[in-house]
Amino acid sequence: MKIVVIGGTGLIGSKLVKNLRGRGHDVLAASPNTGVNTITREGLAEALDGADIVVDVANAPAWEDKAVLEFFETSGRNLLAAEAAAGVRRHVALSIVGSERLPENGYFRAKVAQENLIKASGIPYTILRATQFFEFVAGIAQSATTGEEIRLSPALFQPIASDDVVAALADVALAPPVNGTIEVAGPEAVPLDELVRRFLRATQDTRKVVPDVHARYFGAVLDDQSLTPGENPRIGAIRFEDWLGRSAAQAGR
C-alpha cells in the first residue's frame, strides 16, 4: 500500500516512516522539508496521488494559542479536502490523551478542533490519542522552573516512549479504521512532580522539585484524570527508567 505520513521528518514521523517501510509498504515522508506543505497546499495533491492511507503526525511550528489553532484548522481542512479528491481510503491522526479535559490549554483546544474536522470529513478514520512523550519531560521541567526551583502538580501522569507511540501508530494505520478514538499510554502512572524528580536524579540536575496542586501545566490545573487514559488503553512496553538508562548511554557515546 502507499502510505503518506504528514509530518514525516519529525520525531514521530521519521520513526513511523522507517517502521512502515520495514513492513514492506511504499511510504512517503511528507513535510515542508520534502516539498509538501499542508498550509500552502504546495505538493499536497501530488503527494496524495494513489495513496491508500494518510497518517497525520504533523506538529504546529508555533505554540501561541491563535497560531496553533490556525495551523491545525488550516492544515486539517486542506489535508482532508485533498484526501477526498484523491480517494484516500483511510485517515489516521495522532492526538493527545485528555485534550477535551483541559480547555485552558490552547494546544489541546487546537487538537480537539483538528479531531472534529476529521470526524466530520466522511473519510474513514482512526484517531490515536497518546499521553505525553518521555522525550518531553525535560521541556516540562524547564517550563516550570524559576531559579533553582521547579513547581509541579502532583497529579498522576502516564507518559510513554515515542517508540511505543510509533509502534501503536503503525498497527493502527494498517488495521481497519474504527471511526473513533484509541488511547495509548506508558506502563506506569506516577505523580508528575515525582516523575520530574526521577529525571533530574538521572541527569544529575540539582534543581529542586516542589509539589504544588495549583501549579499549572501549560496553562491548565491538573487532577489525576487530566492526563491519564480511560478504560482499556493500549499500554507501551518501555518503562521510564529503562528509557532514561538508554538515553544516558546514547548521550555518552
mmCIF file of C-alpha atoms in Angstrom:
data_model
loop_
_atom_site.group_PDB
_atom_site.id
_atom_site.type_symbol
_atom_site.label_atom_id
_atom_site.label_comp_id
_atom_site.label_asym_id
_atom_site.label_seq_id
_atom_site.Cartn_x
_atom_site.Cartn_y
_atom_site.Cartn_z
ATOM 1 C CA MET A 1 0.000 0.000 0.000
ATOM 2 C CA LYS A 2 1.018 3.608 -0.494
ATOM 3 C CA ILE A 3 1.064 5.409 2.843
ATOM 4 C CA VAL A 4 1.684 9.141 3.189
ATOM 5 C CA VAL A 5 2.999 10.320 6.561
ATOM 6 C CA ILE A 6 2.281 14.030 7.073
ATOM 7 C CA GLY A 7 4.995 15.384 9.348
ATOM 8 C CA GLY A 8 7.156 12.512 8.164
ATOM 9 C CA THR A 9 10.504 14.123 9.014
ATOM 10 C CA GLY A 10 9.828 14.902 12.706
ATOM 11 C CA LEU A 11 10.453 12.834 15.852
ATOM 12 C CA ILE A 12 7.430 10.550 15.445
ATOM 13 C CA GLY A 13 7.101 10.811 11.676
ATOM 14 C CA SER A 14 10.639 9.762 10.812
ATOM 15 C CA LYS A 15 10.408 6.714 13.079
ATOM 16 C CA LEU A 16 6.986 5.820 11.659
ATOM 17 C CA VAL A 17 8.240 6.044 8.072
ATOM 18 C CA LYS A 18 11.087 3.674 8.917
ATOM 19 C CA ASN A 19 8.719 1.256 10.710
ATOM 20 C CA LEU A 20 6.214 1.095 7.846
ATOM 21 C CA ARG A 21 8.900 0.760 5.183
ATOM 22 C CA GLY A 22 10.313 -2.104 7.219
ATOM 23 C CA ARG A 23 6.908 -3.793 6.877
ATOM 24 C CA GLY A 24 7.181 -3.574 3.093
ATOM 25 C CA HIS A 25 4.979 -0.577 2.332
ATOM 26 C CA ASP A 26 5.537 2.297 -0.071
ATOM 27 C CA VAL A 27 5.824 5.232 2.342
ATOM 28 C CA LEU A 28 6.171 8.922 1.505
ATOM 29 C CA ALA A 29 7.585 11.214 4.198
ATOM 30 C CA ALA A 30 5.618 14.414 3.570
ATOM 31 C CA SER A 31 6.654 17.698 5.169
ATOM 32 C CA PRO A 32 7.727 21.183 4.089
ATOM 33 C CA ASN A 33 11.281 19.788 4.091
ATOM 34 C CA THR A 34 10.285 17.339 1.331
ATOM 35 C CA GLY A 35 8.162 19.818 -0.658
ATOM 36 C CA VAL A 36 4.740 19.015 0.816
ATOM 37 C CA ASN A 37 3.015 21.815 2.733
ATOM 38 C CA THR A 38 -0.470 21.350 4.155
ATOM 39 C CA ILE A 39 -0.824 25.080 4.872
ATOM 40 C CA THR A 40 0.011 26.393 1.393
ATOM 41 C CA ARG A 41 -1.061 23.087 -0.283
ATOM 42 C CA GLU A 42 2.240 23.030 -2.153
ATOM 43 C CA GLY A 43 2.892 19.483 -3.386
ATOM 44 C CA LEU A 44 -0.109 18.092 -1.483
ATOM 45 C CA ALA A 45 -2.180 16.761 -4.390
ATOM 46 C CA GLU A 46 0.898 15.171 -5.939
ATOM 47 C CA ALA A 47 1.868 13.506 -2.655
ATOM 48 C CA LEU A 48 -1.592 12.004 -2.187
ATOM 49 C CA ASP A 49 -1.911 10.706 -5.747
ATOM 50 C CA GLY A 50 -2.519 6.966 -5.468
ATOM 51 C CA ALA A 51 -2.320 6.990 -1.654
ATOM 52 C CA ASP A 52 -4.308 4.396 0.271
ATOM 53 C CA ILE A 53 -3.656 5.706 3.775
ATOM 54 C CA VAL A 54 -2.664 9.071 5.252
ATOM 55 C CA VAL A 55 -1.170 9.302 8.737
ATOM 56 C CA ASP A 56 -1.065 12.837 10.119
ATOM 57 C CA VAL A 57 1.558 13.389 12.822
ATOM 58 C CA ALA A 58 2.364 16.999 11.887
ATOM 59 C CA ASN A 59 3.065 19.442 14.689
ATOM 60 C CA ALA A 60 2.432 23.169 14.767
ATOM 61 C CA PRO A 61 5.568 25.295 14.283
ATOM 62 C CA ALA A 62 4.416 27.784 16.952
ATOM 63 C CA TRP A 63 2.858 27.371 20.409
ATOM 64 C CA GLU A 64 0.920 30.629 20.716
ATOM 65 C CA ASP A 65 -2.799 29.835 21.097
ATOM 66 C CA LYS A 66 -4.097 31.598 17.971
ATOM 67 C CA ALA A 67 -1.254 30.346 15.759
ATOM 68 C CA VAL A 68 -1.687 26.738 16.899
ATOM 69 C CA LEU A 69 -5.421 26.771 16.257
ATOM 70 C CA GLU A 70 -4.948 28.323 12.813
ATOM 71 C CA PHE A 71 -2.315 25.723 11.950
ATOM 72 C CA PHE A 72 -4.373 22.665 12.861
ATOM 73 C CA GLU A 73 -7.612 24.005 11.348
ATOM 74 C CA THR A 74 -5.999 25.141 8.076
ATOM 75 C CA SER A 75 -3.801 22.073 7.757
ATOM 76 C CA GLY A 76 -6.695 19.780 8.633
ATOM 77 C CA ARG A 77 -9.106 21.306 6.120
ATOM 78 C CA ASN A 78 -6.553 21.322 3.309
ATOM 79 C CA LEU A 79 -5.388 17.791 4.001
ATOM 80 C CA LEU A 80 -8.845 16.251 4.309
ATOM 81 C CA ALA A 81 -10.061 18.005 1.137
ATOM 82 C CA ALA A 82 -7.029 16.724 -0.764
ATOM 83 C CA GLU A 83 -7.623 13.219 0.590
ATOM 84 C CA ALA A 84 -11.252 13.276 -0.558
ATOM 85 C CA ALA A 85 -10.183 14.412 -4.024
ATOM 86 C CA ALA A 86 -7.527 11.680 -4.217
ATOM 87 C CA GLY A 87 -9.834 8.910 -2.983
ATOM 88 C CA VAL A 88 -7.748 8.131 0.123
ATOM 89 C CA ARG A 89 -9.363 5.213 1.937
ATOM 90 C CA ARG A 90 -8.168 5.790 5.499
ATOM 91 C CA HIS A 91 -7.064 8.711 7.669
ATOM 92 C CA VAL A 92 -5.078 8.220 10.872
ATOM 93 C CA ALA A 93 -4.159 11.078 13.183
ATOM 94 C CA LEU A 94 -2.063 11.372 16.322
ATOM 95 C CA SER A 95 -3.689 13.367 19.121
ATOM 96 C CA ILE A 96 -3.335 13.776 22.889
ATOM 97 C CA VAL A 97 -4.965 11.968 25.810
ATOM 98 C CA GLY A 98 -7.059 14.426 27.826
ATOM 99 C CA SER A 99 -7.342 17.125 25.151
ATOM 100 C CA GLU A 100 -11.026 17.782 25.833
ATOM 101 C CA ARG A 101 -10.458 17.864 29.609
ATOM 102 C CA LEU A 102 -8.042 20.823 29.566
ATOM 103 C CA PRO A 103 -9.694 23.622 27.564
ATOM 104 C CA GLU A 104 -7.423 26.181 29.275
ATOM 105 C CA ASN A 105 -4.561 24.814 27.183
ATOM 106 C CA GLY A 106 -4.587 26.380 23.713
ATOM 107 C CA TYR A 107 -2.688 23.493 22.124
ATOM 108 C CA PHE A 108 -5.218 20.991 23.454
ATOM 109 C CA ARG A 109 -8.106 23.138 22.155
ATOM 110 C CA ALA A 110 -6.469 23.101 18.738
ATOM 111 C CA LYS A 111 -6.122 19.304 18.783
ATOM 112 C CA VAL A 112 -9.832 18.972 19.621
ATOM 113 C CA ALA A 113 -10.642 21.226 16.658
ATOM 114 C CA GLN A 114 -8.476 19.002 14.445
ATOM 115 C CA GLU A 115 -10.258 15.881 15.702
ATOM 116 C CA ASN A 116 -13.655 17.453 14.964
ATOM 117 C CA LEU A 117 -12.643 18.151 11.369
ATOM 118 C CA ILE A 118 -11.613 14.511 10.944
ATOM 119 C CA LYS A 119 -14.878 13.217 12.393
ATOM 120 C CA ALA A 120 -16.923 15.432 10.062
ATOM 121 C CA SER A 121 -14.893 14.663 6.920
ATOM 122 C CA GLY A 122 -16.644 11.470 5.857
ATOM 123 C CA ILE A 123 -13.284 9.728 5.378
ATOM 124 C CA PRO A 124 -12.915 6.505 7.409
ATOM 125 C CA TYR A 125 -10.575 7.314 10.278
ATOM 126 C CA THR A 126 -8.851 6.314 13.477
ATOM 127 C CA ILE A 127 -7.580 8.865 15.994
ATOM 128 C CA LEU A 128 -4.777 7.614 18.231
ATOM 129 C CA ARG A 129 -4.531 9.650 21.400
ATOM 130 C CA ALA A 130 -1.201 9.292 23.207
ATOM 131 C CA THR A 131 -0.077 10.501 26.596
ATOM 132 C CA GLN A 132 2.916 12.818 26.786
ATOM 133 C CA PHE A 133 6.239 11.507 25.496
ATOM 134 C CA PHE A 134 9.206 10.711 27.748
ATOM 135 C CA GLU A 135 11.215 12.926 25.402
ATOM 136 C CA PHE A 136 9.208 15.955 26.554
ATOM 137 C CA VAL A 137 9.883 15.616 30.301
ATOM 138 C CA ALA A 138 12.928 17.908 30.121
ATOM 139 C CA GLY A 139 10.766 20.585 28.493
ATOM 140 C CA ILE A 140 8.107 20.227 31.198
ATOM 141 C CA ALA A 141 10.764 20.730 33.865
ATOM 142 C CA GLN A 142 12.156 23.782 32.088
ATOM 143 C CA SER A 143 8.721 25.363 31.641
ATOM 144 C CA ALA A 144 8.065 25.152 35.398
ATOM 145 C CA THR A 145 11.478 26.409 36.541
ATOM 146 C CA THR A 146 12.036 29.619 38.452
ATOM 147 C CA GLY A 147 15.633 29.974 39.537
ATOM 148 C CA GLU A 148 16.613 26.624 41.045
ATOM 149 C CA GLU A 149 13.023 25.608 41.864
ATOM 150 C CA ILE A 150 10.554 23.626 39.760
ATOM 151 C CA ARG A 151 6.922 23.838 40.891
ATOM 152 C CA LEU A 152 4.829 20.996 39.527
ATOM 153 C CA SER A 153 1.476 19.397 40.135
ATOM 154 C CA PRO A 154 1.465 16.046 41.964
ATOM 155 C CA ALA A 155 -1.371 14.880 39.693
ATOM 156 C CA LEU A 156 -0.911 11.492 38.045
ATOM 157 C CA PHE A 157 0.953 11.417 34.759
ATOM 158 C CA GLN A 158 1.375 8.377 32.497
ATOM 159 C CA PRO A 159 3.956 9.265 29.826
ATOM 160 C CA ILE A 160 5.115 6.994 27.042
ATOM 161 C CA ALA A 161 8.219 6.402 24.937
ATOM 162 C CA SER A 162 7.979 7.753 21.404
ATOM 163 C CA ASP A 163 8.996 4.315 20.097
ATOM 164 C CA ASP A 164 5.871 2.821 21.690
ATOM 165 C CA VAL A 165 3.716 5.556 20.135
ATOM 166 C CA VAL A 166 5.212 4.754 16.733
ATOM 167 C CA ALA A 167 4.533 1.031 17.153
ATOM 168 C CA ALA A 168 0.902 1.785 18.015
ATOM 169 C CA LEU A 169 0.536 4.190 15.094
ATOM 170 C CA ALA A 170 1.908 1.636 12.647
ATOM 171 C CA ASP A 171 -0.529 -1.005 13.883
ATOM 172 C CA VAL A 172 -3.458 1.421 13.746
ATOM 173 C CA ALA A 173 -2.525 2.599 10.248
ATOM 174 C CA LEU A 174 -2.538 -0.951 8.903
ATOM 175 C CA ALA A 175 -5.734 -2.018 10.710
ATOM 176 C CA PRO A 176 -9.274 -1.266 9.529
ATOM 177 C CA PRO A 177 -10.463 2.196 10.633
ATOM 178 C CA VAL A 178 -12.518 2.248 13.835
ATOM 179 C CA ASN A 179 -14.157 5.641 13.125
ATOM 180 C CA GLY A 180 -13.328 6.506 16.692
ATOM 181 C CA THR A 181 -10.502 7.007 19.163
ATOM 182 C CA ILE A 182 -7.901 4.630 20.594
ATOM 183 C CA GLU A 183 -5.698 5.604 23.538
ATOM 184 C CA VAL A 184 -2.098 4.606 24.189
ATOM 185 C CA ALA A 185 -0.156 5.285 27.381
ATOM 186 C CA GLY A 186 3.018 4.320 29.170
ATOM 187 C CA PRO A 187 3.211 1.369 31.571
ATOM 188 C CA GLU A 188 3.243 3.432 34.785
ATOM 189 C CA ALA A 189 1.124 6.233 36.233
ATOM 190 C CA VAL A 190 3.219 8.393 38.560
ATOM 191 C CA PRO A 191 2.777 11.882 40.064
ATOM 192 C CA LEU A 192 4.174 14.491 37.687
ATOM 193 C CA ASP A 193 6.424 16.046 40.323
ATOM 194 C CA GLU A 194 7.915 12.634 41.165
ATOM 195 C CA LEU A 195 8.496 11.799 37.512
ATOM 196 C CA VAL A 196 10.482 15.001 37.000
ATOM 197 C CA ARG A 197 12.361 14.323 40.223
ATOM 198 C CA ARG A 198 13.439 10.947 38.794
ATOM 199 C CA PHE A 199 14.521 12.639 35.593
ATOM 200 C CA LEU A 200 16.614 15.192 37.462
ATOM 201 C CA ARG A 201 18.314 12.496 39.539
ATOM 202 C CA ALA A 202 19.164 10.520 36.417
ATOM 203 C CA THR A 203 20.599 13.581 34.692
ATOM 204 C CA GLN A 204 22.392 14.826 37.833
ATOM 205 C CA ASP A 205 20.381 18.047 37.788
ATOM 206 C CA THR A 206 20.392 19.817 41.175
ATOM 207 C CA ARG A 207 17.181 21.806 40.770
ATOM 208 C CA LYS A 208 14.580 21.208 43.488
ATOM 209 C CA VAL A 209 11.068 19.983 42.627
ATOM 210 C CA VAL A 210 8.289 21.434 44.769
ATOM 211 C CA PRO A 211 4.835 19.802 44.625
ATOM 212 C CA ASP A 212 2.054 22.343 44.190
ATOM 213 C CA VAL A 213 -1.556 21.337 43.481
ATOM 214 C CA HIS A 214 -2.149 24.794 41.971
ATOM 215 C CA ALA A 215 0.827 24.648 39.609
ATOM 216 C CA ARG A 216 -0.296 24.949 36.005
ATOM 217 C CA TYR A 217 0.669 22.580 33.222
ATOM 218 C CA PHE A 218 0.973 24.867 30.204
ATOM 219 C CA GLY A 219 -1.915 26.967 31.475
ATOM 220 C CA ALA A 220 -4.089 24.226 32.983
ATOM 221 C CA VAL A 221 -4.571 22.983 36.551
ATOM 222 C CA LEU A 222 -4.365 19.180 36.683
ATOM 223 C CA ASP A 223 -6.084 16.386 38.558
ATOM 224 C CA ASP A 224 -5.423 12.635 38.418
ATOM 225 C CA GLN A 225 -7.722 12.195 35.399
ATOM 226 C CA SER A 226 -6.438 15.134 33.321
ATOM 227 C CA LEU A 227 -3.577 13.402 31.507
ATOM 228 C CA THR A 228 -4.203 9.716 32.165
ATOM 229 C CA PRO A 229 -6.089 7.377 29.823
ATOM 230 C CA GLY A 230 -9.580 5.977 30.256
ATOM 231 C CA GLU A 231 -10.542 2.301 30.214
ATOM 232 C CA ASN A 232 -8.635 -0.286 28.167
ATOM 233 C CA PRO A 233 -5.836 1.785 26.658
ATOM 234 C CA ARG A 234 -3.015 0.171 24.738
ATOM 235 C CA ILE A 235 -0.006 0.132 27.091
ATOM 236 C CA GLY A 236 3.547 0.719 25.904
ATOM 237 C CA ALA A 237 6.321 -1.698 26.819
ATOM 238 C CA ILE A 238 9.153 0.726 27.643
ATOM 239 C CA ARG A 239 9.451 1.861 31.262
ATOM 240 C CA PHE A 240 10.662 5.355 32.116
ATOM 241 C CA GLU A 241 13.757 4.147 33.989
ATOM 242 C CA ASP A 242 14.748 1.909 31.095
ATOM 243 C CA TRP A 243 14.324 4.808 28.678
ATOM 244 C CA LEU A 244 16.408 7.045 30.965
ATOM 245 C CA GLY A 245 19.184 4.471 31.080
ATOM 246 C CA ARG A 246 19.171 4.038 27.328
ATOM 247 C CA SER A 247 19.152 7.790 26.740
ATOM 248 C CA ALA A 248 22.094 8.256 29.112
ATOM 249 C CA ALA A 249 24.025 5.508 27.333
ATOM 250 C CA GLN A 250 23.354 7.083 23.924
ATOM 251 C CA ALA A 251 24.407 10.507 25.202
ATOM 252 C CA GLY A 252 27.669 9.042 26.478
ATOM 253 C CA ARG A 253 28.687 7.566 23.138
#
